[in-house]
mmCIF file of C-alpha atoms (C1' of nucleotides) in Angstrom:
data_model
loop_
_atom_site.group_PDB
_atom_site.id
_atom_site.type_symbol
_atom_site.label_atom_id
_atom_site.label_comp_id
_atom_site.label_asym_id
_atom_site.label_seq_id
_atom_site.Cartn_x
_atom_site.Cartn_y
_atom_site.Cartn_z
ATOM 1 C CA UNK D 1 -9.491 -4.600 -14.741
ATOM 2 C CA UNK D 2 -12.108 -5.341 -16.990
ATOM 3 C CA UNK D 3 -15.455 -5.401 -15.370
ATOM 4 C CA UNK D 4 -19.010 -5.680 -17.571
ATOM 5 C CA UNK D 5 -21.379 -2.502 -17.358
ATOM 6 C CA UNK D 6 -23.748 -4.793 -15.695
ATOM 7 C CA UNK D 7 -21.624 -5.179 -12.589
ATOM 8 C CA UNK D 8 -20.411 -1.468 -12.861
ATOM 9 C CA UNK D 9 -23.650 0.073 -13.035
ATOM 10 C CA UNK D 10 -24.957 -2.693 -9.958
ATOM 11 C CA UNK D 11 -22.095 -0.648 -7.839
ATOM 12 C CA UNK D 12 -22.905 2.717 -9.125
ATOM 13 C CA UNK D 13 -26.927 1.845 -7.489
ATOM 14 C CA UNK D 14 -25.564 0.115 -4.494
ATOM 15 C CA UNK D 15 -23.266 3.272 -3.722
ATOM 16 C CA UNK D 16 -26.140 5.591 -3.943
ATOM 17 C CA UNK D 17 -28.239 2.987 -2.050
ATOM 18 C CA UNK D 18 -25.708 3.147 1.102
ATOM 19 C CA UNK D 19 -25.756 6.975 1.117
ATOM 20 C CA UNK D 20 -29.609 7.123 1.118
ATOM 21 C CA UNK D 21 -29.432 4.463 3.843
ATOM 22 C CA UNK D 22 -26.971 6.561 5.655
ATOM 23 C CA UNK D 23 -29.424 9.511 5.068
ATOM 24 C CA UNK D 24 -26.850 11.246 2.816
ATOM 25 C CA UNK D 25 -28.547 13.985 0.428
ATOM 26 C CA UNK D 26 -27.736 12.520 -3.378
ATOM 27 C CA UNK D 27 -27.397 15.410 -5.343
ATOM 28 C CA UNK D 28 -26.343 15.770 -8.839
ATOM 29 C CA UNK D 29 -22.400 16.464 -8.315
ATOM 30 C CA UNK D 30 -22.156 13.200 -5.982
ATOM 31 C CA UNK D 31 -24.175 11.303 -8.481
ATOM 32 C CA UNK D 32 -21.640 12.909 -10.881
ATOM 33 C CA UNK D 33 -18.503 11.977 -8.868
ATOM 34 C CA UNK D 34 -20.255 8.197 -7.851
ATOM 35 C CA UNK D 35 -20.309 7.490 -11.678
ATOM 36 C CA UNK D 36 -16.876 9.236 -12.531
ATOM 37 C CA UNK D 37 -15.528 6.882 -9.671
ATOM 38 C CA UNK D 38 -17.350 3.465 -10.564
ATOM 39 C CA UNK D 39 -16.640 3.982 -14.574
ATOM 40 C CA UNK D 40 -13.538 5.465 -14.664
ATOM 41 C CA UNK D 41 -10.987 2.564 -15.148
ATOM 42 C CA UNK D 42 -7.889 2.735 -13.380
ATOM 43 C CA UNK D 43 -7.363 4.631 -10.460
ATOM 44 C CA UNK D 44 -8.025 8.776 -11.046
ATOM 45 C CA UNK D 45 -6.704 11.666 -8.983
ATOM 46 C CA UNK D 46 -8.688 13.949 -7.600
ATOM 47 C CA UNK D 47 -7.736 16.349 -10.135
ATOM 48 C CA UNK D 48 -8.635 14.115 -12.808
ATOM 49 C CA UNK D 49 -11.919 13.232 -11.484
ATOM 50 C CA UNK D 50 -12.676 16.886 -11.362
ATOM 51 C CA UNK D 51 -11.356 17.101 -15.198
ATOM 52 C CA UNK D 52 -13.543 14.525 -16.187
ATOM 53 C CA UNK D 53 -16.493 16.348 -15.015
ATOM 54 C CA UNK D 54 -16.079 19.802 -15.734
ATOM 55 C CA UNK D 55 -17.586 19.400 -19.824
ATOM 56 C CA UNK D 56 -21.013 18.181 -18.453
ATOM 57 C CA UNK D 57 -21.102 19.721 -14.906
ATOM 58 C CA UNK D 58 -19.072 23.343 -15.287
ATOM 59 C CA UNK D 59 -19.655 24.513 -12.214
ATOM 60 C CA UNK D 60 -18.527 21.229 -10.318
ATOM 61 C CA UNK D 61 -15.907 22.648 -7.655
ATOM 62 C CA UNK D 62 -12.634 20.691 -6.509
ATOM 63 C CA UNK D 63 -13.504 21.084 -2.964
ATOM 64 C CA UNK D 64 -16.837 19.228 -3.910
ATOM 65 C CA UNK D 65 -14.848 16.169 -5.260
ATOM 66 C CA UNK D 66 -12.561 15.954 -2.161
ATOM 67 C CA UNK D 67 -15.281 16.173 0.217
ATOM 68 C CA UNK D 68 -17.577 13.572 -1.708
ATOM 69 C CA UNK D 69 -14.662 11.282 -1.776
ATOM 70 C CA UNK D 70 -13.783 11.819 1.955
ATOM 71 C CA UNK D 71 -17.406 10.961 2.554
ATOM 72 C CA UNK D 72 -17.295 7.814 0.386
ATOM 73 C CA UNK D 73 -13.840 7.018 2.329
ATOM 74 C CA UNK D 74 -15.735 6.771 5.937
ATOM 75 C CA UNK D 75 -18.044 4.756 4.263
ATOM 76 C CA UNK D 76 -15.442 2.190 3.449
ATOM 77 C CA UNK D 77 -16.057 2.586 -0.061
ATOM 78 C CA UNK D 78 -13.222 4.185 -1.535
ATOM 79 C CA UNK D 79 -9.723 3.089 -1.290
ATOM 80 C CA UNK D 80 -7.211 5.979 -0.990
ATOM 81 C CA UNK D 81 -3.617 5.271 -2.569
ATOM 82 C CA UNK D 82 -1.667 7.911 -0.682
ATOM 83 C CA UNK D 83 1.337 9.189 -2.897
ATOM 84 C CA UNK D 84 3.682 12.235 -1.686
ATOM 85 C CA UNK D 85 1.640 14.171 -4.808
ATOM 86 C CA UNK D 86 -1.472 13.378 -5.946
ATOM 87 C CA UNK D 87 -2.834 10.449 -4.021
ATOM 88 C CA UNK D 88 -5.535 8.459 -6.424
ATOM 89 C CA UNK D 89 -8.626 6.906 -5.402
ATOM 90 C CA UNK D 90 -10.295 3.091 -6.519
ATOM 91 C CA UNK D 91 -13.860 3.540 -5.869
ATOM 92 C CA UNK D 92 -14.129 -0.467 -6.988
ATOM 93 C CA UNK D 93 -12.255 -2.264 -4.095
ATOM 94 C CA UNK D 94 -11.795 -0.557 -0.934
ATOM 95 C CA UNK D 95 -10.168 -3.590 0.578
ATOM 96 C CA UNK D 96 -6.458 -3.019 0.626
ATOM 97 C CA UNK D 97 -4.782 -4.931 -2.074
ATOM 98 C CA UNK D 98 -1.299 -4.852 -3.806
ATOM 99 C CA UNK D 99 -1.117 -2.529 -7.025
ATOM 100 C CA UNK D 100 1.088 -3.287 -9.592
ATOM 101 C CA UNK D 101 2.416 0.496 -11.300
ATOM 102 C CA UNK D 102 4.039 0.760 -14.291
ATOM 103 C CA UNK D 103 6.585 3.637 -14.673
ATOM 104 C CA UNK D 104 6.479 3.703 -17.873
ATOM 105 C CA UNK D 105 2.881 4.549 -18.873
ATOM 106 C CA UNK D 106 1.319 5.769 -15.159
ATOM 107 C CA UNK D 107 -0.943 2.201 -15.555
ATOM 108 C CA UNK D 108 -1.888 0.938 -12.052
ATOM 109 C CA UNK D 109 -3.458 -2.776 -12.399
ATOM 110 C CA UNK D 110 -4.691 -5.184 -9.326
ATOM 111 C CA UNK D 111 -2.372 -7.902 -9.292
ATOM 112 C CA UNK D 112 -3.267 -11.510 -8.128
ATOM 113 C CA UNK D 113 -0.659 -12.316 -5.454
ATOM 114 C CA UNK D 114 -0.784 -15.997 -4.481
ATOM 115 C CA UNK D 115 0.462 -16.774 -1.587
ATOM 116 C CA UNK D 116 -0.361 -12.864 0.056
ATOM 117 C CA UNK D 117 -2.835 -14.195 2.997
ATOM 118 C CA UNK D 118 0.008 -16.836 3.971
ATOM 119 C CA UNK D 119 2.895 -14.036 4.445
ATOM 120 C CA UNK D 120 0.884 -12.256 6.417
ATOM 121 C CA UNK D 121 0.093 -15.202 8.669
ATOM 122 C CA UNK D 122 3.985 -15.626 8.822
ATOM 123 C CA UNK D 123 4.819 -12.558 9.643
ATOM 124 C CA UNK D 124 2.115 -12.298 12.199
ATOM 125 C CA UNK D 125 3.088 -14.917 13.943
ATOM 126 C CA UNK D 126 7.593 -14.099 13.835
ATOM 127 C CA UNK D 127 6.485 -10.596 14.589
ATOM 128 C CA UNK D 128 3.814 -10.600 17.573
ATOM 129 C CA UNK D 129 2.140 -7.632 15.588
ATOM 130 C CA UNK D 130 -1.486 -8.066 14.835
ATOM 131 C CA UNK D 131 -1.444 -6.964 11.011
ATOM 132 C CA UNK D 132 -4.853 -5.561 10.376
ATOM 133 C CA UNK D 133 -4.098 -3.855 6.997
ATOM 134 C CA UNK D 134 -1.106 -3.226 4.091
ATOM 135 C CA UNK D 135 -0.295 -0.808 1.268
ATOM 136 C CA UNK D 136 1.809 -3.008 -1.477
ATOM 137 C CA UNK D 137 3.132 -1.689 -4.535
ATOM 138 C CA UNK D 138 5.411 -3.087 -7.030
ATOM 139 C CA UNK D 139 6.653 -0.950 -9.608
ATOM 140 C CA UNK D 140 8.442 -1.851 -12.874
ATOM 141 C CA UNK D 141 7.234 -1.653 -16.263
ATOM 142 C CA UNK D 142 4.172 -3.093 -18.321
ATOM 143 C CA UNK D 143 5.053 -5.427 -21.311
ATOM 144 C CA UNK D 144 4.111 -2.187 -23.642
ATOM 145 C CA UNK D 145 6.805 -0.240 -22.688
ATOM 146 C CA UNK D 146 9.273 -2.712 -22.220
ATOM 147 C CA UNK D 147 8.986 -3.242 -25.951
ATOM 148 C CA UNK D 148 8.608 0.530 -26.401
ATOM 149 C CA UNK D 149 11.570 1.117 -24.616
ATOM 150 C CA UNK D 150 13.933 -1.412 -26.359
ATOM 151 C CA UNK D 151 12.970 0.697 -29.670
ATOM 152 C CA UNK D 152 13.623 4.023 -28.433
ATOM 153 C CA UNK D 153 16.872 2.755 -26.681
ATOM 154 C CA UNK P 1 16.613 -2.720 14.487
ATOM 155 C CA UNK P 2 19.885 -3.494 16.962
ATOM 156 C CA UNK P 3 22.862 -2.813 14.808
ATOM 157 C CA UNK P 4 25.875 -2.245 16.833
ATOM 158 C CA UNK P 5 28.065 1.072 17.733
ATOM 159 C CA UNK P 6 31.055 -0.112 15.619
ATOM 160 C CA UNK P 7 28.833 -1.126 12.570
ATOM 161 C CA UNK P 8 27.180 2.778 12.730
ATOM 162 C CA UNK P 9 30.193 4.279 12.796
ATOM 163 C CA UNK P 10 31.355 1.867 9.800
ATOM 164 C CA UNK P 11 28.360 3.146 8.213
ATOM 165 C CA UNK P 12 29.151 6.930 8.732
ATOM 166 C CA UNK P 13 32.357 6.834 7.832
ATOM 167 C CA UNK P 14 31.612 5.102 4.517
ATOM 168 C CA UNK P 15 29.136 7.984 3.800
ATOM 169 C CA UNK P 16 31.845 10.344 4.554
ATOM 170 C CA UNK P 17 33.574 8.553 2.222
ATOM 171 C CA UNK P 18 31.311 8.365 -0.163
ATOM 172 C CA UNK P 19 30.657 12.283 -0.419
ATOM 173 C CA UNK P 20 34.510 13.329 -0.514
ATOM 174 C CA UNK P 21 34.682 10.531 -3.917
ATOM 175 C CA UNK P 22 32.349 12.334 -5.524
ATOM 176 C CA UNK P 23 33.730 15.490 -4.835
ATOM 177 C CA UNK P 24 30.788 16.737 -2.123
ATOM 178 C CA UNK P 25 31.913 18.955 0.311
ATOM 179 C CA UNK P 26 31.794 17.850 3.981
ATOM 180 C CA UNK P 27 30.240 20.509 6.350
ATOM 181 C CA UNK P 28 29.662 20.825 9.582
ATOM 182 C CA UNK P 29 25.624 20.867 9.022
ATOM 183 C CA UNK P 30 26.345 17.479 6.781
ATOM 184 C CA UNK P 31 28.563 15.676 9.259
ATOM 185 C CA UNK P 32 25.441 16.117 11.893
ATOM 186 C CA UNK P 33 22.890 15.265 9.510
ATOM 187 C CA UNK P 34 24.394 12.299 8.712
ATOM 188 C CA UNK P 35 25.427 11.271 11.915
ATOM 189 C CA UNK P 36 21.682 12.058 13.034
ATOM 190 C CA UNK P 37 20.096 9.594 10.217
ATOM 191 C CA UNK P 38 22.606 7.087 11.058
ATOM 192 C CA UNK P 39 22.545 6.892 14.772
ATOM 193 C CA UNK P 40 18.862 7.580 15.145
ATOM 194 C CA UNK P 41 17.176 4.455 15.022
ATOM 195 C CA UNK P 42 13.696 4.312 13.611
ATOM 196 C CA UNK P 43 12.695 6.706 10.279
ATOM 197 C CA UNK P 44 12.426 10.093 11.301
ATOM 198 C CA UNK P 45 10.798 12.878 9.530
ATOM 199 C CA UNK P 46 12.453 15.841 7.731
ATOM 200 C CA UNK P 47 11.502 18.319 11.158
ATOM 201 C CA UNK P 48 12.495 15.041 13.787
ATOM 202 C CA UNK P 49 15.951 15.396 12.293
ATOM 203 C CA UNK P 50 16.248 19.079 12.629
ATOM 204 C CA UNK P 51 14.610 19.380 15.915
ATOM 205 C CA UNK P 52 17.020 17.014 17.584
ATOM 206 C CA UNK P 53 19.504 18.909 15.566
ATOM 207 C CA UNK P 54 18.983 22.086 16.542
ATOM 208 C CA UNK P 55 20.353 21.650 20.449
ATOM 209 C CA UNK P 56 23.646 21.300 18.767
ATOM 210 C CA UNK P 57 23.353 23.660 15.985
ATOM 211 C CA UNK P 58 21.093 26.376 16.576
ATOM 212 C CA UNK P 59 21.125 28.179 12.836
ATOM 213 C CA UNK P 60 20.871 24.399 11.189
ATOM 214 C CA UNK P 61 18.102 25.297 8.838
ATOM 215 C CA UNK P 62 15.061 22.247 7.714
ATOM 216 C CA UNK P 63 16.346 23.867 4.316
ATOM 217 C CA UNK P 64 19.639 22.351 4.726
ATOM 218 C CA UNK P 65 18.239 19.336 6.182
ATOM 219 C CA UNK P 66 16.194 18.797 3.045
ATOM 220 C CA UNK P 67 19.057 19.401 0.789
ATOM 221 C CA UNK P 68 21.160 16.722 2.494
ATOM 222 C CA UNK P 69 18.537 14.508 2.242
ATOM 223 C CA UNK P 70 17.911 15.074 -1.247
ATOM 224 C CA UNK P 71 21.497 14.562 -2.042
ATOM 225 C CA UNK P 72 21.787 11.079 -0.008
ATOM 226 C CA UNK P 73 18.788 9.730 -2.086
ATOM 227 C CA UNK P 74 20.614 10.588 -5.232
ATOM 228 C CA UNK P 75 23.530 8.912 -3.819
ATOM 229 C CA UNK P 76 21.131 5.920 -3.537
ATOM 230 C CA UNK P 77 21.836 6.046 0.039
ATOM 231 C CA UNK P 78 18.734 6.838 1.699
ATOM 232 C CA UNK P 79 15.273 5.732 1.285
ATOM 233 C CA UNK P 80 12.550 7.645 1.484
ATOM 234 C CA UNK P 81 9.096 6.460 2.605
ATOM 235 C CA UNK P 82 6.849 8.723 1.296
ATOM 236 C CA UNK P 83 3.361 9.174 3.037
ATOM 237 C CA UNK P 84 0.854 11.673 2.148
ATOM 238 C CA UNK P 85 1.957 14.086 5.322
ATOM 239 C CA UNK P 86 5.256 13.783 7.019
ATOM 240 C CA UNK P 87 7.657 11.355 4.386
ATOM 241 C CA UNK P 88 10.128 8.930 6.773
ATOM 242 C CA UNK P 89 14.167 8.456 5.606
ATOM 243 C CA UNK P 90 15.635 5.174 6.535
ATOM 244 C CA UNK P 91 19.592 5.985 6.651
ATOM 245 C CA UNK P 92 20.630 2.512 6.895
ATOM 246 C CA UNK P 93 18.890 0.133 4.397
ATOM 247 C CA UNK P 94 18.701 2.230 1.241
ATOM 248 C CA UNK P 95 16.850 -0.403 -1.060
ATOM 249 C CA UNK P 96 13.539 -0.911 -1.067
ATOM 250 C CA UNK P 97 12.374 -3.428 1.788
ATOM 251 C CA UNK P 98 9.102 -4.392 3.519
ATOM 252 C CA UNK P 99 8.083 -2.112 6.645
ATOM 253 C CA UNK P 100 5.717 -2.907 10.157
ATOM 254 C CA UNK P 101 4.029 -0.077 11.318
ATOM 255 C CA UNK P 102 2.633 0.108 14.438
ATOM 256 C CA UNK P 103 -0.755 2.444 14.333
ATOM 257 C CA UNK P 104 -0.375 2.718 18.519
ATOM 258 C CA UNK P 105 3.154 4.039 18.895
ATOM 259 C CA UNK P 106 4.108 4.764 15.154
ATOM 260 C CA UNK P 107 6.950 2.643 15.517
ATOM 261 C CA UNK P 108 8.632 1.396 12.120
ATOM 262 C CA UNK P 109 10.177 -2.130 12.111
ATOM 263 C CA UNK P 110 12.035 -3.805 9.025
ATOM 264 C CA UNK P 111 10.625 -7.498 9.075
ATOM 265 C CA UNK P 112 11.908 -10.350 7.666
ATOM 266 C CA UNK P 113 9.480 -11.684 4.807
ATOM 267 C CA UNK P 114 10.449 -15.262 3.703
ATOM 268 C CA UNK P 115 9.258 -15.966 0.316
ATOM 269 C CA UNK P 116 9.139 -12.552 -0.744
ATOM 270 C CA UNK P 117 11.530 -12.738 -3.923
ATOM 271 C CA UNK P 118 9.529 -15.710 -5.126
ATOM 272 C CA UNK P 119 6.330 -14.037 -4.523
ATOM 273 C CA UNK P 120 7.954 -11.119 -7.225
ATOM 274 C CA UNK P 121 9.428 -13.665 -9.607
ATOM 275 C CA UNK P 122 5.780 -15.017 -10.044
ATOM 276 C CA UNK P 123 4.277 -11.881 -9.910
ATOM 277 C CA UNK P 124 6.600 -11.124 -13.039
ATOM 278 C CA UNK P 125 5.796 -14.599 -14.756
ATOM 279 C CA UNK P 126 1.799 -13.365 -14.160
ATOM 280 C CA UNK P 127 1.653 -10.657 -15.264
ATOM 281 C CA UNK P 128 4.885 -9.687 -18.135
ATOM 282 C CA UNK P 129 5.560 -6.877 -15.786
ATOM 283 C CA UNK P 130 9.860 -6.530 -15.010
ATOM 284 C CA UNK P 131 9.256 -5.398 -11.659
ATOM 285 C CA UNK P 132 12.399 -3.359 -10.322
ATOM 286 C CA UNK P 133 10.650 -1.885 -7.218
ATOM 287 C CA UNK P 134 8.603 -1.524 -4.559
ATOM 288 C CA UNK P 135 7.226 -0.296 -1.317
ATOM 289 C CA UNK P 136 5.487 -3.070 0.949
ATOM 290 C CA UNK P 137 4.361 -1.357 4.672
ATOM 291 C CA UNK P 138 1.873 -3.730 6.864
ATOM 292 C CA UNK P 139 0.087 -1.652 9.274
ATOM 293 C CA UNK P 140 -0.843 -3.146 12.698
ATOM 294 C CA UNK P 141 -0.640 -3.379 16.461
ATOM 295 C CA UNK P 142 2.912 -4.290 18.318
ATOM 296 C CA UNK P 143 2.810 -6.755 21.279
ATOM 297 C CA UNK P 144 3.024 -3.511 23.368
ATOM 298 C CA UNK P 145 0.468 -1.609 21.849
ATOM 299 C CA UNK P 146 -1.646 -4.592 21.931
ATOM 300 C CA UNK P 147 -1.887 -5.340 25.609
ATOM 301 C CA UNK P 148 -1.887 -1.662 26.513
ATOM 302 C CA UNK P 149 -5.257 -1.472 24.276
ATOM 303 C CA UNK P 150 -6.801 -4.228 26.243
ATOM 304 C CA UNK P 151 -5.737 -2.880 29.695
ATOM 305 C CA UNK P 152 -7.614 0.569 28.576
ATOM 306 C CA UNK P 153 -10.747 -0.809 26.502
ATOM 307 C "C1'" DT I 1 -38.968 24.319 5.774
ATOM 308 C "C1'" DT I 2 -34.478 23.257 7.274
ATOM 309 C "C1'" DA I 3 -30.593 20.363 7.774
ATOM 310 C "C1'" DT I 4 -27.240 19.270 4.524
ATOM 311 C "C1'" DG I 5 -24.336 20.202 0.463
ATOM 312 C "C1'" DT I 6 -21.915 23.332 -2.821
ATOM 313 C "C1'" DG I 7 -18.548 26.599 -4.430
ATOM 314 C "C1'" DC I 8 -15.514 30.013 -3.714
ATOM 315 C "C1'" DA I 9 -11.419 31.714 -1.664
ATOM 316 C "C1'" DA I 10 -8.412 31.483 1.950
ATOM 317 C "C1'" DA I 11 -5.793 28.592 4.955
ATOM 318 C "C1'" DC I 12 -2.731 24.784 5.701
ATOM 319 C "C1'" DA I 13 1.487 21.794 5.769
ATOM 320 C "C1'" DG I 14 5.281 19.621 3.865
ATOM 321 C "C1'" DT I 15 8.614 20.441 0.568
ATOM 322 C "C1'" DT I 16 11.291 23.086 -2.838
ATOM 323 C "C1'" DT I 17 13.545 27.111 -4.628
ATOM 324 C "C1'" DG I 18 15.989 31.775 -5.388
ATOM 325 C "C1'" DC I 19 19.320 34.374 -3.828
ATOM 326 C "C1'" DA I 20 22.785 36.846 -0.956
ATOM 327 C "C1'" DC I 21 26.156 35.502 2.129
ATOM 328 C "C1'" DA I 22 29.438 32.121 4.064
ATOM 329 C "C1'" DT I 23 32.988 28.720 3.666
ATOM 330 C "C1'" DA I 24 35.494 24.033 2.460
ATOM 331 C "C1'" DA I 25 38.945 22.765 -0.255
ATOM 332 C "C1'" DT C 1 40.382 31.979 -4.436
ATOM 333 C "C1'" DT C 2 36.142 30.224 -6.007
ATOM 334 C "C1'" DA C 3 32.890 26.674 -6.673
ATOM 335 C "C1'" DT C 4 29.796 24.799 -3.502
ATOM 336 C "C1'" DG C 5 26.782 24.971 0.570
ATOM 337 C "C1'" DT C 6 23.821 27.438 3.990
ATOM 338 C "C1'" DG C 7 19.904 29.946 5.732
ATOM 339 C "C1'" DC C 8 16.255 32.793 5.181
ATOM 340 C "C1'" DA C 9 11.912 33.777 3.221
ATOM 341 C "C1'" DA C 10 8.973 33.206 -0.447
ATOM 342 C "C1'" DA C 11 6.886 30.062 -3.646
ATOM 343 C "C1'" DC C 12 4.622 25.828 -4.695
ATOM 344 C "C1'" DT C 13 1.177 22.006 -4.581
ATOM 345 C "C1'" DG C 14 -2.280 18.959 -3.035
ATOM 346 C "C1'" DT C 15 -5.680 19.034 0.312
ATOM 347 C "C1'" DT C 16 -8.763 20.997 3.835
ATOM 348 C "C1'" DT C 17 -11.743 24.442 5.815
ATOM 349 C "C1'" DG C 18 -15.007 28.526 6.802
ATOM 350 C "C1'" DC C 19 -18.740 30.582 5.329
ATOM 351 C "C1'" DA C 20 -22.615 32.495 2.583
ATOM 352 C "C1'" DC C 21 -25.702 30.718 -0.585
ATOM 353 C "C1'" DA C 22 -28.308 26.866 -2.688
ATOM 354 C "C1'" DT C 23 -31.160 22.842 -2.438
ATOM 355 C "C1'" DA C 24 -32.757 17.758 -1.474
ATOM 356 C "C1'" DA C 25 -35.933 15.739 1.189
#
DNA sequence: TTATGTGCAAACAGTTTGCACATAA
DNA sequence: TTATGTGCAAACTGTTTGCACATAA
């Protein structure tokens, strides 16, 4: 995930340029919470999001950061990872995609899967279901701690 | 999903089994609730399995129900599909496989997905990861769903 | 100026937990 | 007999909502 401040900040303007074209007020939290999103490597939880902002915008409320990132989910912006506790949020590719998680460290990277647009065509077509989205993740653990956990062990 | 009447009750008397070797006791409440997650096909939810318990066994608690659940996936012999409201058990196939859910009916099938270990072994090669799990669902239309759709747009 | 957004606190829903009572072994 | 399980109600946690106040446009 490793994406030049260039292209970052050219998503953080066209974000705010879809809510002004939506006629969506940009205020300071949501310009807050649009740059939290865009910067923040990895994929945050709401809580974390909120975290992040508290030191430069105390007042910033929880309920603020779930309803700016509800909006941003209607407009297809925002892809929601729904876990049983604490869902987390990529505000960089709202396209389905597989996720690679490692248990170890909490890491969540954006796999290439070659090979992904084929299966789907396969199991389209043994299925009779029309297949019009996904939510794949493999878990296991990142090279780190594999080798961290062979010295601990 | 068409497993046969002899091969269910294979499967609930090996969980039977299975809880008396490790010393669990068998109660009434658990005899139902595993019967339930055996013989009811699909993936019910925590309150599906008590409300089509509760005919039977009026003072069954969703406490109990819980519980047993909560034991089985220690066991390693249920799987639980977590979703951000309303998580899904799967009392037959305890290891992690690839799900088709219908967004019409809610209806959960367990596809066949050729090529999906090799698509893992690479994934592995790619990336250093040792990937030990995962949780694949592809959302979509059934056939059903699919003409019914057309017959009311 | 006024429709929209914010922040607080309360509500919500699924799940878990503490504890007194019940019971399988 | 007694360690284990059950059922109730309360607690917990992430998320949503209602509403008075604030503010972007």
């Amino acid at each position: 995930m490793l994406y030049s401040t260039a292209y970052l900040e050219k998503r953080l303007a066209d974000l705010q340029e879809k809510l002004r074209s939506e006629g969506l007020r940009i205020t300071p939290q949501r310009r807050a919470i649009l740059r939290a999103l865009v910067m923040e490597q990895g994929h945050p939880t709401a809580e974390e999001l909120h975290r992040s902002l508290l030191p430069e915008y105390p007042t910033m409320s929880l309920a603020t950061v779930y309803k700016t990132i509800t909006m941003l989910k209607h407009l297809g912006e925002v892809l929601e990872l729904e876990f049983s506790r604490d869902n987390r949020f990529d505000g960089h590719n709202p396209r389905p995609h597989p996720h690679l998680i490692c248990q170890g460290c909490g890491r969540i990277l954006d796999p290439d899967v070659p090979g992904l647009a084929e299966m789907i065509d396969t199991l389209k077509e043994s299925t009779g279901f029309s297949v019009t989205t996904h939510r794949l993740d493999f878990y296991g653990l990142c090279p780190d701690c594999k080798s961290n956990n062979k010295k601990d062990g």
